[in-house]
Amino acid sequence: MTSGIDPSENTNGLGDGQRTVNGQQLADALALLGPVDPACAEALTRLNLRVYPGEPGDRTAYVVLDVHGVSIGVKRRASDLYLHADTTETDDRLIAFEVNGSGELDHPTS
C-alpha cells in the first residue's frame, strides 16, 4: 500500500511515522470501482486503518484496524506473528478468539 504522502509530512504530530486512512476514504475509494453493497459501505465508513513503520528486525509494518470500538494490531516480527487487541474503549471483559480453526479460547481483558 502506498499512501502518496511524503514520509516527512502528516504524522499527526506524533513523530512516529503513523499513516491513517479513515473509513470514509476507504468507502469512497471502493465506490470508484463500482456499486458498493450498503452493508459493506456502512462497515467501511466506521473503521479506521493506521500503519506504523516496522521497527528494526520486524518483517512488516505494524498495521492497526479500529472497528467496533476495538483496535486490532498485527505485525510480522523476525521470530513470530504479533497480534494485539485493545478493548479499553469498550466494556468487554472477555475476548473469545480462534487461531487457524483450532477452536475458541477465552481471554479475560482485566
mmCIF file of C-alpha atoms in Angstrom:
data_model
loop_
_atom_site.group_PDB
_atom_site.id
_atom_site.type_symbol
_atom_site.label_atom_id
_atom_site.label_comp_id
_atom_site.label_asym_id
_atom_site.label_seq_id
_atom_site.Cartn_x
_atom_site.Cartn_y
_atom_site.Cartn_z
ATOM 1 C CA MET A 1 0.000 0.000 0.000
ATOM 2 C CA THR A 2 1.336 3.406 -0.887
ATOM 3 C CA SER A 3 -0.023 6.399 0.896
ATOM 4 C CA GLY A 4 1.032 9.070 -1.575
ATOM 5 C CA ILE A 5 2.253 11.072 1.413
ATOM 6 C CA ASP A 6 5.823 12.212 1.839
ATOM 7 C CA PRO A 7 7.116 10.359 4.947
ATOM 8 C CA SER A 8 8.287 13.660 6.415
ATOM 9 C CA GLU A 9 4.742 15.025 6.398
ATOM 10 C CA ASN A 10 1.369 14.331 8.011
ATOM 11 C CA THR A 11 2.388 12.373 11.084
ATOM 12 C CA ASN A 12 -0.485 13.924 13.016
ATOM 13 C CA GLY A 13 2.074 15.473 15.326
ATOM 14 C CA LEU A 14 3.058 12.075 16.684
ATOM 15 C CA GLY A 15 6.522 11.918 15.157
ATOM 16 C CA ASP A 16 6.228 8.130 14.810
ATOM 17 C CA GLY A 17 5.572 7.904 11.070
ATOM 18 C CA GLN A 18 1.935 6.879 11.524
ATOM 19 C CA ARG A 19 -0.231 6.914 8.412
ATOM 20 C CA THR A 20 -4.012 6.882 8.691
ATOM 21 C CA VAL A 21 -6.783 6.038 6.249
ATOM 22 C CA ASN A 22 -10.220 6.709 7.671
ATOM 23 C CA GLY A 23 -13.309 4.726 6.848
ATOM 24 C CA GLN A 24 -14.838 7.358 4.614
ATOM 25 C CA GLN A 25 -11.690 7.394 2.473
ATOM 26 C CA LEU A 26 -11.884 3.598 2.185
ATOM 27 C CA ALA A 27 -15.583 3.678 1.261
ATOM 28 C CA ASP A 28 -15.018 6.444 -1.301
ATOM 29 C CA ALA A 29 -12.144 4.502 -2.895
ATOM 30 C CA LEU A 30 -14.243 1.345 -3.093
ATOM 31 C CA ALA A 31 -17.146 3.267 -4.639
ATOM 32 C CA LEU A 32 -14.858 4.327 -7.501
ATOM 33 C CA LEU A 33 -14.690 0.661 -8.534
ATOM 34 C CA GLY A 34 -18.459 0.409 -8.953
ATOM 35 C CA PRO A 35 -21.601 -0.190 -6.906
ATOM 36 C CA VAL A 36 -20.961 -0.989 -3.247
ATOM 37 C CA ASP A 37 -23.189 -3.159 -1.093
ATOM 38 C CA PRO A 38 -24.769 -0.841 1.516
ATOM 39 C CA ALA A 39 -23.726 -3.103 4.404
ATOM 40 C CA CYS A 40 -20.102 -3.038 3.221
ATOM 41 C CA ALA A 41 -20.178 0.731 2.759
ATOM 42 C CA GLU A 42 -21.564 1.226 6.267
ATOM 43 C CA ALA A 43 -18.917 -1.052 7.801
ATOM 44 C CA LEU A 44 -16.123 0.692 5.912
ATOM 45 C CA THR A 45 -17.184 4.166 6.999
ATOM 46 C CA ARG A 46 -16.981 3.027 10.627
ATOM 47 C CA LEU A 47 -13.421 1.743 10.541
ATOM 48 C CA ASN A 48 -10.028 3.342 10.679
ATOM 49 C CA LEU A 49 -6.723 1.972 9.405
ATOM 50 C CA ARG A 50 -3.357 3.040 10.853
ATOM 51 C CA VAL A 51 0.062 1.946 9.647
ATOM 52 C CA TYR A 52 3.291 2.422 11.597
ATOM 53 C CA PRO A 53 6.738 1.714 10.170
ATOM 54 C CA GLY A 54 8.263 -1.557 11.333
ATOM 55 C CA GLU A 55 10.938 -1.497 14.000
ATOM 56 C CA PRO A 56 14.429 -2.900 13.412
ATOM 57 C CA GLY A 57 14.136 -6.670 12.973
ATOM 58 C CA ASP A 58 10.438 -6.595 12.034
ATOM 59 C CA ARG A 59 9.463 -8.146 8.713
ATOM 60 C CA THR A 60 6.451 -5.860 8.203
ATOM 61 C CA ALA A 61 4.944 -2.575 9.261
ATOM 62 C CA TYR A 62 2.585 -2.554 12.261
ATOM 63 C CA VAL A 63 -0.993 -2.287 10.965
ATOM 64 C CA VAL A 64 -3.856 -1.331 13.295
ATOM 65 C CA LEU A 65 -7.531 -1.646 12.387
ATOM 66 C CA ASP A 66 -10.021 0.212 14.592
ATOM 67 C CA VAL A 67 -13.532 -1.235 14.355
ATOM 68 C CA HIS A 68 -16.475 -1.705 16.747
ATOM 69 C CA GLY A 69 -14.592 0.264 19.417
ATOM 70 C CA VAL A 70 -11.688 -2.215 19.365
ATOM 71 C CA SER A 71 -8.187 -1.809 17.951
ATOM 72 C CA ILE A 72 -6.577 -4.875 16.398
ATOM 73 C CA GLY A 73 -2.854 -4.607 15.629
ATOM 74 C CA VAL A 74 -0.787 -7.016 13.533
ATOM 75 C CA LYS A 75 2.848 -7.233 12.518
ATOM 76 C CA ARG A 76 5.226 -9.960 11.480
ATOM 77 C CA ARG A 77 8.336 -9.881 13.609
ATOM 78 C CA ALA A 78 11.543 -11.763 12.875
ATOM 79 C CA SER A 79 10.539 -14.729 15.053
ATOM 80 C CA ASP A 80 6.747 -14.599 15.325
ATOM 81 C CA LEU A 81 3.425 -13.048 14.375
ATOM 82 C CA TYR A 82 2.364 -10.339 16.841
ATOM 83 C CA LEU A 83 -1.357 -9.694 17.398
ATOM 84 C CA HIS A 84 -2.646 -7.039 19.777
ATOM 85 C CA ALA A 85 -6.257 -6.367 20.781
ATOM 86 C CA ASP A 86 -7.098 -3.178 22.680
ATOM 87 C CA THR A 87 -10.590 -3.113 24.191
ATOM 88 C CA THR A 88 -10.059 -0.200 26.610
ATOM 89 C CA GLU A 89 -12.736 1.830 24.781
ATOM 90 C CA THR A 90 -15.372 -0.873 25.395
ATOM 91 C CA ASP A 91 -16.931 -2.557 28.412
ATOM 92 C CA ASP A 92 -15.886 -6.004 27.166
ATOM 93 C CA ARG A 93 -14.429 -8.197 29.894
ATOM 94 C CA LEU A 94 -13.727 -11.282 27.798
ATOM 95 C CA ILE A 95 -12.238 -11.787 24.334
ATOM 96 C CA ALA A 96 -13.020 -15.067 22.599
ATOM 97 C CA PHE A 97 -10.525 -15.708 19.816
ATOM 98 C CA GLU A 98 -9.654 -18.507 17.450
ATOM 99 C CA VAL A 99 -6.439 -19.321 15.584
ATOM 100 C CA ASN A 100 -6.458 -21.446 12.430
ATOM 101 C CA GLY A 101 -9.773 -23.146 13.203
ATOM 102 C CA SER A 102 -8.451 -24.684 16.421
ATOM 103 C CA GLY A 103 -11.476 -23.625 18.478
ATOM 104 C CA GLU A 104 -12.212 -20.554 20.524
ATOM 105 C CA LEU A 105 -10.106 -19.568 23.501
ATOM 106 C CA ASP A 106 -11.346 -17.058 26.063
ATOM 107 C CA HIS A 107 -9.041 -14.347 27.332
ATOM 108 C CA PRO A 108 -10.122 -12.014 30.159
ATOM 109 C CA THR A 109 -9.406 -8.338 29.491
ATOM 110 C CA SER A 110 -8.814 -7.351 33.085
#
